[in-house]
Coordinates of C-alpha atoms and ligand atoms in Angstrom, one line a residue:
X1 CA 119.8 95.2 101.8
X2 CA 118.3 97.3 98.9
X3 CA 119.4 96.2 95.6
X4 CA 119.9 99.3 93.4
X5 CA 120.8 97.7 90.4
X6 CA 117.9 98.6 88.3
X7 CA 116.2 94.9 86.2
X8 CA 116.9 96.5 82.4
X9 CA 117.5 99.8 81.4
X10 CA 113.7 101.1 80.3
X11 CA 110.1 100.5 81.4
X12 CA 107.9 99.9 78.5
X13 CA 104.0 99.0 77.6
X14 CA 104.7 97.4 81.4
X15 CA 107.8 95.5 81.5
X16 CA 111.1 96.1 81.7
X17 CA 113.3 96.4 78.4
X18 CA 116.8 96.3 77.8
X19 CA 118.2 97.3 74.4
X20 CA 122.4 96.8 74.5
X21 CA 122.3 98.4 71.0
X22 CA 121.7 101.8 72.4
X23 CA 124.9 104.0 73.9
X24 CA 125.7 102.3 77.3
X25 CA 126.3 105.3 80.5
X26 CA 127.3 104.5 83.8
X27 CA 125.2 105.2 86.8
X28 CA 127.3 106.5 89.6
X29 CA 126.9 107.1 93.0
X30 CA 128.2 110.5 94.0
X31 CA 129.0 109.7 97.3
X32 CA 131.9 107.2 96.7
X33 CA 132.3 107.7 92.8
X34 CA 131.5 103.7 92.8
X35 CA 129.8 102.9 89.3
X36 CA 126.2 101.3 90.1
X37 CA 125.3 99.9 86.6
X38 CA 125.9 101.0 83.4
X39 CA 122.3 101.3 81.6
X40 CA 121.5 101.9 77.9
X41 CA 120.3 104.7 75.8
X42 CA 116.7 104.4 74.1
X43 CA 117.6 103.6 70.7
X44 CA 114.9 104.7 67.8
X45 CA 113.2 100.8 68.4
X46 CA 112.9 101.7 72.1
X47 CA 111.3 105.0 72.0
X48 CA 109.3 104.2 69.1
X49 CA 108.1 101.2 71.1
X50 CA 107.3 103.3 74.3
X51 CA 105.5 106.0 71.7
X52 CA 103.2 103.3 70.5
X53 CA 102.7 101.9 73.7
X54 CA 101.7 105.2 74.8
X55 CA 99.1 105.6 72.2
X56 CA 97.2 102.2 72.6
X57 CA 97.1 102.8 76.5
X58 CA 96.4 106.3 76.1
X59 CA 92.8 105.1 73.9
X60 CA 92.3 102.6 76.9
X61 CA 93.2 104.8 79.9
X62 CA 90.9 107.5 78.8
X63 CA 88.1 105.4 78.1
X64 CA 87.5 104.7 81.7
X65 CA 85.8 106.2 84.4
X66 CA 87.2 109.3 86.0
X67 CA 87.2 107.4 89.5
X68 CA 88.8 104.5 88.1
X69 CA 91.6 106.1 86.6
X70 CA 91.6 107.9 90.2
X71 CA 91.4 104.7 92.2
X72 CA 94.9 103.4 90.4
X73 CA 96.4 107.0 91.1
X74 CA 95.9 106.6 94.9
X75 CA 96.7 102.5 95.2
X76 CA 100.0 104.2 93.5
X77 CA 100.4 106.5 96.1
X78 CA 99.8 103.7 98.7
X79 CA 102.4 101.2 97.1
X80 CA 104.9 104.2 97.5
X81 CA 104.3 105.2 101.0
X82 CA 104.7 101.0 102.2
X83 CA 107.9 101.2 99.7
X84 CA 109.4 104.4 101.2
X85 CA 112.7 103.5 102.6
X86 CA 113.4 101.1 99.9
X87 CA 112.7 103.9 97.1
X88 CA 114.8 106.6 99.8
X89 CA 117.7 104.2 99.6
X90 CA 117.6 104.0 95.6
X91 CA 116.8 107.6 95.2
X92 CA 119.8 108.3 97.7
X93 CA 121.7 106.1 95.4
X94 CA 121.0 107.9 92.1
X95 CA 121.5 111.3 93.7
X96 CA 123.9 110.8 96.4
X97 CA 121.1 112.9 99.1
X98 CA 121.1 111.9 102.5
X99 CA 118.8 109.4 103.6
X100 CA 117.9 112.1 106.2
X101 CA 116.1 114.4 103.1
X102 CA 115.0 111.6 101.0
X103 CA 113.1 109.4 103.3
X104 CA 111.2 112.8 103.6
X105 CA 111.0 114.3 100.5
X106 CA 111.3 112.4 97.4
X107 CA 108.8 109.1 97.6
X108 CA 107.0 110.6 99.7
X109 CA 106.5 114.1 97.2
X110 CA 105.6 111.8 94.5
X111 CA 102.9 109.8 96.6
X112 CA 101.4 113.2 97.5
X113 CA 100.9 114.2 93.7
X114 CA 99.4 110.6 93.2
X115 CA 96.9 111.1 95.9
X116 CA 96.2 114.6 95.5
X117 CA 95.5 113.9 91.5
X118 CA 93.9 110.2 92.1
X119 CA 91.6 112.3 94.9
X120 CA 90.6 114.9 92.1
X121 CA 90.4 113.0 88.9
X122 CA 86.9 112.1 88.9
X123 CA 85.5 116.0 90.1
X124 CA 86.9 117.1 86.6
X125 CA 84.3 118.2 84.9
X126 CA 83.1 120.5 82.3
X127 CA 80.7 123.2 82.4
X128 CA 77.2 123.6 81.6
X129 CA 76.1 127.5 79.9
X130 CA 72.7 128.5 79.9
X131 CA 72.2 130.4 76.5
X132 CA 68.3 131.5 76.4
X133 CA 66.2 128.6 75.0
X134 CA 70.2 127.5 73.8
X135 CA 72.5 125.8 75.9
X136 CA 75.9 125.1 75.5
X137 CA 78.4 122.7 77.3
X138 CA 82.1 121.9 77.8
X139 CA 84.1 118.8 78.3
X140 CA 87.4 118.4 79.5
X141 CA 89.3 116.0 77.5
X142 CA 92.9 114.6 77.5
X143 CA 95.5 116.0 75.6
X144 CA 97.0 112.4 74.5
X145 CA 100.6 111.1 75.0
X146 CA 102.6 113.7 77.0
X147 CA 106.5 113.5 77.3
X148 CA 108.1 113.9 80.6
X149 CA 112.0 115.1 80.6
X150 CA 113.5 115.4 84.3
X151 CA 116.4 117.0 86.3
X152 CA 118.5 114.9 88.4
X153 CA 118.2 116.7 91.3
X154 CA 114.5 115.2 92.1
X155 CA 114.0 112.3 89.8
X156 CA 111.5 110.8 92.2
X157 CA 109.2 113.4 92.7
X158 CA 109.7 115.2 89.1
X159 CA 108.3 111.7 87.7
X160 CA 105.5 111.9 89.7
X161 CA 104.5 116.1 89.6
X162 CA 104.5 115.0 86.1
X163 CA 102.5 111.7 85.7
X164 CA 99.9 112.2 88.8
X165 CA 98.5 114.9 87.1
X166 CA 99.0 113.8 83.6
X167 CA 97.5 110.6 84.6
X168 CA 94.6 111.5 86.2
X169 CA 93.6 113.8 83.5
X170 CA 93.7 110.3 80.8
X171 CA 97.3 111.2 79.3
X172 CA 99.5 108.4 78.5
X173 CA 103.5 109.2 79.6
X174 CA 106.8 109.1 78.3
X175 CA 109.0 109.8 80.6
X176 CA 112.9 110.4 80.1
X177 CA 114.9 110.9 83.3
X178 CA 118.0 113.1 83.3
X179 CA 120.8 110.6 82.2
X180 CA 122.8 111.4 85.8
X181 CA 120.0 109.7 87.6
X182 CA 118.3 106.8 85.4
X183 CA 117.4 104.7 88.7
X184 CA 114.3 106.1 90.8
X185 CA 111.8 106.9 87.9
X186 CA 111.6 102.4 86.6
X187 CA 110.3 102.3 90.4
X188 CA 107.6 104.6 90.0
X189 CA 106.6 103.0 86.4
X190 CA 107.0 99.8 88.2
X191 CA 104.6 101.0 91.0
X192 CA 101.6 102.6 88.6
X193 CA 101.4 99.1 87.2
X194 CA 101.2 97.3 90.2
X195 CA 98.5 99.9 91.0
X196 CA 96.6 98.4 87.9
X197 CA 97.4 101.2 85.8
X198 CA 97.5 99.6 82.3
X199 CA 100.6 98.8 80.5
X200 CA 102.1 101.3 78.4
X201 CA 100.3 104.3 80.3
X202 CA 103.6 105.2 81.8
X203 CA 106.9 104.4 80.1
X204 CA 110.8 105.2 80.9
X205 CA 113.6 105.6 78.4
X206 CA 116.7 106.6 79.2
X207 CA 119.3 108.6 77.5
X208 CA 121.0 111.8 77.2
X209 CA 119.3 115.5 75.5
X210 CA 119.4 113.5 71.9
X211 CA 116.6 111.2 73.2
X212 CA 114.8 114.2 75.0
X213 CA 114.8 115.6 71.6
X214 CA 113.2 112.5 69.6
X215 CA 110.8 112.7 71.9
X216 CA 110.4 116.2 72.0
X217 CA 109.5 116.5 67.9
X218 CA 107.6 113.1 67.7
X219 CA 103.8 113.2 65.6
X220 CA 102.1 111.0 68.5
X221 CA 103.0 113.3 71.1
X222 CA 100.6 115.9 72.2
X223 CA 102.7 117.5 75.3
X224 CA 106.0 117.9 76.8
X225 CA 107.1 118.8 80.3
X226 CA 110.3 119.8 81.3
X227 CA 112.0 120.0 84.5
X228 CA 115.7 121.9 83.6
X229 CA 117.9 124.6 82.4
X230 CA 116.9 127.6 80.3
X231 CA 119.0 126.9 77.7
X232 CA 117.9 123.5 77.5
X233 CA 113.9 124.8 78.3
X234 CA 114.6 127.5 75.4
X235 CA 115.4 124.2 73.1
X236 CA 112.7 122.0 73.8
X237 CA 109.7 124.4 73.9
X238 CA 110.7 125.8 70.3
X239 CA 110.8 122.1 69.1
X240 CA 107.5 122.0 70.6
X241 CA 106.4 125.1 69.2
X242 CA 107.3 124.0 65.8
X243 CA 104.8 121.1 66.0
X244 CA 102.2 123.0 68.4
X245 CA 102.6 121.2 71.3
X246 CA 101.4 122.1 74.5
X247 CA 104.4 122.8 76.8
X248 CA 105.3 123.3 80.5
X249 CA 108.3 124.6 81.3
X250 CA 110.2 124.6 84.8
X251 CA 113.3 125.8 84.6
X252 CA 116.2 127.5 86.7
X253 CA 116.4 130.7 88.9
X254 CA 118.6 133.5 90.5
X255 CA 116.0 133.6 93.1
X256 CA 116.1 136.3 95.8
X257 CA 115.4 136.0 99.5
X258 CA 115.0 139.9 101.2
X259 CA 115.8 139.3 105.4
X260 CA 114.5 143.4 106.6
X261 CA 115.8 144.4 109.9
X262 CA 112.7 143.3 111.5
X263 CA 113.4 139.2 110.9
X264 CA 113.6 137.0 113.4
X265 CA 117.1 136.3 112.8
X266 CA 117.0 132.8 113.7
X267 CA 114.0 131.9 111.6
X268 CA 115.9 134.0 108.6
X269 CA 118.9 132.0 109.0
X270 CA 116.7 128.9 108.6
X271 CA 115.3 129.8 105.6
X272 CA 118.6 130.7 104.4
X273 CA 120.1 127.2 104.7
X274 CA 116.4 125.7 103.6
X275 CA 117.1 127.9 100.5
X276 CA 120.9 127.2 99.8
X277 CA 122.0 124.0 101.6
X278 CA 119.3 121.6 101.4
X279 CA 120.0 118.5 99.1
X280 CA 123.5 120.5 98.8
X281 CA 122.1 123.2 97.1
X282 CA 120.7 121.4 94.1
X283 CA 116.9 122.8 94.1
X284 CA 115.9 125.3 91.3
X285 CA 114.1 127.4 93.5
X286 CA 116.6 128.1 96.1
X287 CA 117.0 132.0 97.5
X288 CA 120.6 132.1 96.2
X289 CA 120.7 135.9 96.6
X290 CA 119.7 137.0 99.7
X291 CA 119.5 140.5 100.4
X292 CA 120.1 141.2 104.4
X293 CA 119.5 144.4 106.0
X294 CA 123.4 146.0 106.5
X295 CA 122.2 146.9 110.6
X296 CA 121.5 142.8 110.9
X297 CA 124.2 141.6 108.3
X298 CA 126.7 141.2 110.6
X299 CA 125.0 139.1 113.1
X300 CA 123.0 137.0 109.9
X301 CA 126.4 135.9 109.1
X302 CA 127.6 135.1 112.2
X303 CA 124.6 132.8 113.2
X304 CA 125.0 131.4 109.5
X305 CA 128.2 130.2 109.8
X306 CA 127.9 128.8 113.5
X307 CA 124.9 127.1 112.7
X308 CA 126.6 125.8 109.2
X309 CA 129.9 124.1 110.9
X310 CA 127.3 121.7 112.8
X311 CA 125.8 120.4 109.5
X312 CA 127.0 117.0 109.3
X313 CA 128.7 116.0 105.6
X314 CA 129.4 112.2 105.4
X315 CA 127.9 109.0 104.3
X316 CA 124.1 109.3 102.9
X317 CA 123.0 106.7 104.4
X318 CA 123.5 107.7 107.7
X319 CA 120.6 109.0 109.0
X320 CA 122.7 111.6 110.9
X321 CA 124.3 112.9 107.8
X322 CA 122.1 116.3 106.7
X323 CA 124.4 117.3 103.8
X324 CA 125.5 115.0 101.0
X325 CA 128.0 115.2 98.1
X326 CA 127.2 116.9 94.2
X327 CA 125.6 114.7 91.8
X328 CA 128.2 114.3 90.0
X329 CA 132.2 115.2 89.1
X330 CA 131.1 117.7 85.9
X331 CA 128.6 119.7 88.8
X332 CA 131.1 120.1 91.1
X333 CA 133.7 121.3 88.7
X334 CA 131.2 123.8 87.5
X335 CA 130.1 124.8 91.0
X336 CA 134.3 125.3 91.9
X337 CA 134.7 127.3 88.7
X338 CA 131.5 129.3 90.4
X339 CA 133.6 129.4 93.8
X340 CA 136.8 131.0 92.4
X341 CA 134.9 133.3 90.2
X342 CA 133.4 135.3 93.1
X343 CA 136.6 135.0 95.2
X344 CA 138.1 136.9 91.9
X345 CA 135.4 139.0 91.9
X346 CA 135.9 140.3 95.3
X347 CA 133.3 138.9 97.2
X348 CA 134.0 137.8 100.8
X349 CA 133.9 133.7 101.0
X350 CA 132.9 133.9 105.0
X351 CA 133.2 129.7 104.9
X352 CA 133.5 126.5 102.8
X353 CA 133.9 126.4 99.1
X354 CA 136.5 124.1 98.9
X355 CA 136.4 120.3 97.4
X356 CA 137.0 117.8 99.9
X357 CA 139.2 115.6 99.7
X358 CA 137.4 112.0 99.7
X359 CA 136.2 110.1 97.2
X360 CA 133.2 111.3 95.4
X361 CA 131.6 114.3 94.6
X362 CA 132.2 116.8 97.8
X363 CA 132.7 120.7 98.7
X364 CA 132.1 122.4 101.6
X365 CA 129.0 124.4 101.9
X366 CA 129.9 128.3 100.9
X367 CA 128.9 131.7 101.8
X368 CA 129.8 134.8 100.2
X369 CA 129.0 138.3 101.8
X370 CA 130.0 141.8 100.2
X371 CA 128.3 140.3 96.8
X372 CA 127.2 143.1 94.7
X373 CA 124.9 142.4 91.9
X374 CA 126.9 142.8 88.6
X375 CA 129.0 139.8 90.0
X376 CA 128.6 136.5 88.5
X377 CA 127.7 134.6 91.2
X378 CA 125.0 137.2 91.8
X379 CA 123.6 137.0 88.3
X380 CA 124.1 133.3 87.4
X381 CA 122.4 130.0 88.2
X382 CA 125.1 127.9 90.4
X383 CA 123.4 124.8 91.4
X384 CA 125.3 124.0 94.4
X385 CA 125.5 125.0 97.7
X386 CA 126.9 128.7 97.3
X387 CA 124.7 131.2 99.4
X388 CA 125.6 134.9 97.8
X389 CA 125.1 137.8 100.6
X390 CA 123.8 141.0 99.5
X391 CA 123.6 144.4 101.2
X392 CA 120.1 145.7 101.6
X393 CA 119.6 149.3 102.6
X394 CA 116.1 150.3 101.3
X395 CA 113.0 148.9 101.0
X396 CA 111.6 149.9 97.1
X397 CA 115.9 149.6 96.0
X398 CA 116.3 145.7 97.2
X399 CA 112.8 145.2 95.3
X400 CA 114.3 146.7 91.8
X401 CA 117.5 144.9 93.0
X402 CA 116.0 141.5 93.7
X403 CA 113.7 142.1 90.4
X404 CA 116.6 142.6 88.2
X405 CA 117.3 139.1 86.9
X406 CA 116.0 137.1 83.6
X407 CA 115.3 134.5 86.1
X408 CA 111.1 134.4 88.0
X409 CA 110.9 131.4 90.2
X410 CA 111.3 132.1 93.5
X411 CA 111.1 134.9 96.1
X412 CA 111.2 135.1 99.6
X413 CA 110.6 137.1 102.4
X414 CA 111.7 137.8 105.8
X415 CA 110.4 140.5 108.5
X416 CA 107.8 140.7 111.6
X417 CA 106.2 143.5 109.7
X418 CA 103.2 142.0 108.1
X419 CA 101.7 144.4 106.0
X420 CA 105.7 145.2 104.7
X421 CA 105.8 141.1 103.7
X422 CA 102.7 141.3 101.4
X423 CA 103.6 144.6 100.2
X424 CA 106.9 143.1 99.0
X425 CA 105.9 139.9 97.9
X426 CA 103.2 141.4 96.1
X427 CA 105.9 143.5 94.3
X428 CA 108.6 140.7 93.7
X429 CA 108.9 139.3 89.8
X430 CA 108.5 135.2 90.9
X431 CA 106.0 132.1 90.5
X432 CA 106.6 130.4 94.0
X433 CA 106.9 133.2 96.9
X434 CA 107.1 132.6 100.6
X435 CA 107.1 134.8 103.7
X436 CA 108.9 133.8 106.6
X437 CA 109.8 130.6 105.2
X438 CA 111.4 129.1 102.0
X439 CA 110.8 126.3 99.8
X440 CA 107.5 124.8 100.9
X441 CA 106.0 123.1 97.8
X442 CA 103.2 120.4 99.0
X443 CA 100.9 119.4 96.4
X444 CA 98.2 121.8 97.1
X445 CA 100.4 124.7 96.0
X446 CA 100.4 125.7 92.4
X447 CA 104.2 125.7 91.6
X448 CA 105.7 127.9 88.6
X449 CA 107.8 130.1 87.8
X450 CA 107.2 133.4 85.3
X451 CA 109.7 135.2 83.1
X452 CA 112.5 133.2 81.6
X453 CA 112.3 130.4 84.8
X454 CA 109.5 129.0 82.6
X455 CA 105.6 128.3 82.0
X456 CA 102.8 126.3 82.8
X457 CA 102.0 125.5 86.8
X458 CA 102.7 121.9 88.3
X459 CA 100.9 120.8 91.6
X460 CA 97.4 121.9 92.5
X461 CA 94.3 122.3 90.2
X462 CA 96.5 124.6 88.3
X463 CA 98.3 121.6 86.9
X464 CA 95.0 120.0 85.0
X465 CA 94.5 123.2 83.2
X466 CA 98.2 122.0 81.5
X467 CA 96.6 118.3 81.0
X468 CA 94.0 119.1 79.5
X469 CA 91.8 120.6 77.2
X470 CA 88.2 121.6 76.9
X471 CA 85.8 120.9 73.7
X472 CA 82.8 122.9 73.7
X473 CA 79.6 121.8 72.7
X474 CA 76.8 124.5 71.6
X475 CA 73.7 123.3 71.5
X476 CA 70.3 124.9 69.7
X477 CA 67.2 123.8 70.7
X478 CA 65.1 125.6 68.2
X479 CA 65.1 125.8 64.0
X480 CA 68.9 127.0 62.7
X481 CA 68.6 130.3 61.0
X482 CA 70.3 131.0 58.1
X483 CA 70.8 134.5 55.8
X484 CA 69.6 132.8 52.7
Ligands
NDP1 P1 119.4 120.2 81.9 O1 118.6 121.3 81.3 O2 120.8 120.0 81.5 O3 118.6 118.8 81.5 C1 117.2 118.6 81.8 C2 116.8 117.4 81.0 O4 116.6 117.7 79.6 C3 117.7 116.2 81.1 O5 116.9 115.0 81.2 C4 118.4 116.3 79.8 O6 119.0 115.1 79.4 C5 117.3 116.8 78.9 N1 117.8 117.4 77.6 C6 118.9 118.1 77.4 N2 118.9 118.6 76.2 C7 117.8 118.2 75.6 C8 117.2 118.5 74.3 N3 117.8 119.2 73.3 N4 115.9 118.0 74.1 C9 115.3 117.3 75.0 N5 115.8 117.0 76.2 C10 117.0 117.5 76.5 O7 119.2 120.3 83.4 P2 119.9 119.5 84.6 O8 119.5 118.0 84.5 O9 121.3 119.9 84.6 O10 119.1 120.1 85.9 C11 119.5 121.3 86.5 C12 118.6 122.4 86.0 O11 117.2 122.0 86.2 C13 118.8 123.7 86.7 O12 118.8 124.8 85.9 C14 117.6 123.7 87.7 O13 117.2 125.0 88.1 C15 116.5 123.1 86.8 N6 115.4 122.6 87.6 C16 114.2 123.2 87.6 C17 113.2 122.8 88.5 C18 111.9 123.5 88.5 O14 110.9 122.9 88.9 N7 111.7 124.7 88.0 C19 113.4 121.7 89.4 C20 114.7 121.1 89.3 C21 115.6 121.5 88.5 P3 120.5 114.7 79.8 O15 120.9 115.6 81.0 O16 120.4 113.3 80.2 O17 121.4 115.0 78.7

């Protein structure tokens, strides 16, 4: 039996630390409503202590070799792949998701990114610029303690997309998950030092937005990487901006999915529930607006809604069970509110959207057809599982349609018609895109968003470019000439 109860509230300089003087908050488990543990806020002491940590490991870390600093990446990603189901079961725990998603997705995410960083650290080099008889040269250096402030919808695997690369470039971390989910991120800084990484390298303190933002506007920090809201993205990164931080920014999305009357029906339903159902809908890059030719709506919906009522809603931890409860009572209130908005709007509600009646967090799964796009539930982020329906009639009208949102993260296509997909995607204002499929994001993958969904790339080389920075070195070989 996993024991969930986490050993003391924070992880810092390698141990854990409790500190009852900060605000005490419950952690709950969505699918019951059951309170877990209570844990504490950082208080000053704590986050100054995990700041100063940082900086002393930070001076350590980045004195070693490249390969070294790799080698403790990948043992990492080892410890987490042996320690999968127990970390699936505590992830499942902080954010009520189905065993079924995260013995797939979560520890096993963040063990990627540890690998795929650990595997690259030591091929980061500089550059070498031949300059006549002169030469000059460039080193990539670290950028020095980063903050890390996560969502609750991944807490696992945001930790990690976060520290592999961070890590492997010869950053220190603080990391500050979202108060809803305090649990899985102690096991990953339990993990790294295991792995050998040194203590203080990677530190968790919990707490709600006021700790985020003592982080956020602290000297010793050099960086800080969001996973949330706008509003809360628009926040952070002008505290950052303030001090010249270096920022990355992944925040929400309105994204659109376009199915043409060419789709494989089946495979565009699939990528529909992918991109509205999975982990009940919590995933900032899901194709909440999907766009389906008006000659194939009719039978999209149909197929949608058979395919929904087999989805199986109960306990978590039943491996059968592929769709969980909200994270918590304040989400699903806000996803209802979302519900009878587009009811009052006029929108068709083909199935679900009701709470269930069981303890915990639950609705049932909801589509919406007719949606036009001045309604809210067209034009807002809901974070649940609410799939809007759109009526798409023309190719170059859904594009100006699906464009027309504040919101760049996503975009998806559907349709046999290959040269019509790139042509499309190539078109479509997002970060992440996909054609005939939605939500892929392995490591290899730069992941991002433009527009207002945010800035910076996580995953893939793109992420070192955000972990580092490059000196350059220019270097005369002859006499320095001077005017006078
Ligand atoms: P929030 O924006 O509410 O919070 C994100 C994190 O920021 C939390 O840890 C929060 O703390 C913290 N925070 C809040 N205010 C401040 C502040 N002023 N200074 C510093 N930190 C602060 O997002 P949610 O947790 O509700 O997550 C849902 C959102 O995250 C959605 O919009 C979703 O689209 C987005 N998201 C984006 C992803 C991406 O990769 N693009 C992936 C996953 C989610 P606390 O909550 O404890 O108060």
């Amino acid at each position: 039996m996993t024991d969930v109860k986490p050993t003391a509230s924070h992880y810092v300089d390698g141990k854990y630390l409790e500190d009852a003087d900060g605000t005490p908050f419950d952690v709950i488990y969505p699918a019951t409503g059951e309170t877990l543990a209570t844990v504490h806020a950082a208080t000053k002491a704590v986050t100054d202590a995990a700041l100063d940590a940082a900086t002393r490991a930070q001076a350590e870390w980045a004195a070693l070799s490249p390969r070294s600093r790799g080698r403790v990446l990948t043992d990492a990603a080892r410890i987490m792949r042996e320690r999968n189901r127990e970390l699936s079961i505590i992830e499942t725990h902080d954010t009520g998701k189905p065993l079924q998603e995260t013995l797939v997705a979560d520890a096993t995410s963040g063990a990627d990114a540890l690998e795929y960083f650990g595997g690259i650290a030591n091929g980061l080099t500089g550059e070498h610029i031949p300059l006549g008889d002169d030469w000059a040269y460039t080193i990539r250096e670290p950028l020095g303690v980063c903050v890390g402030i996560g969502a609750w919808n991944y807490p696992t695997q945001i930790a990690c997309w976060k520290a592999a690369p961070a890590l492997a470039c010869g950053n220190a971390m603080v990391f500050k998950p979202s108060e809803t989910t305090p649990l899985s991120a102690l096991k990953v800084a339990e993990i790294l030092t295991e792995a050998g990484a040194p203590p203080g390298l990677f530190n968790v303190v919990q707490g709600m937005g006021e700790v985020g933002g003592r982080l956020v506007t602290d000297p010793r920090v050099a960086k800080v990487s969001l996973t949330g809201s706008v509003g809360t993205g628009k926040r952070v990164y002008s505290a950052a901006a303030a001090e010249m931080k270096h920022v990355t920014m992944e925040l929400g999305g309105k994204s659109p999915m376009l199915v043409f009357d060419d789709a494989d029906i089946e495979n565009a339903v699939s990528g529909a529930i992918l991109g509205n159902f999975y982990s009940s809908g919590q995933v900032c890059s899901n194709g909440t607006r999907v766009f389906v030719h008006r000659s194939v709506k009719e039978r999209f919906l149909d197929r949608l809604a058979t395919r929904l009522a087999t989805a199986k809603l109960g306990d978590p931890l039943d491996e059968e069970t592929n769709f969980g409860p909200i994270v918590s009572q304040q989400q699903l209130d806000i996803i209802l509110g979302y519900v009878a908005r587009g009811k009052e709007d006029g929108a068709r509600l083909v199935t679900g959207g009701e709470r269930l009646d069981r303890p915990g967090f639950w609705m049932a799964p909801a589509i919406f057809a007719d949606v036009t796009d001045d309604m809210t539930i067209a034009r807002e982020e809901i974070f649940g599982p609410v799939m809007s329906v759109l009526d798409l009639d023309d190719e170059d009208e859904a594009i100006a349609r699906a464009n027309n949102t504040p919101y760049g993260l996503s975009a998806g296509v559907y349709t046999q018609n290959l040269a019509r997909a790139h042509r499309v995607i190539r078109k479509l204002h997002a970060g992440s895109c996909f054609i005939n499929s939605y939500n892929d994001a392995p490591v290899e993958v730069p992941f991002g968003a433009v527009k207002q969904s945010g800035v910076g790339r996580e995953n893939a080389k793109a992420a070192i470019e955000h972990y580092s920075q490059l000196k350059s070195v220019y270097v005369r070989m002859g006499d320095t000439e001077a005017p006078f």
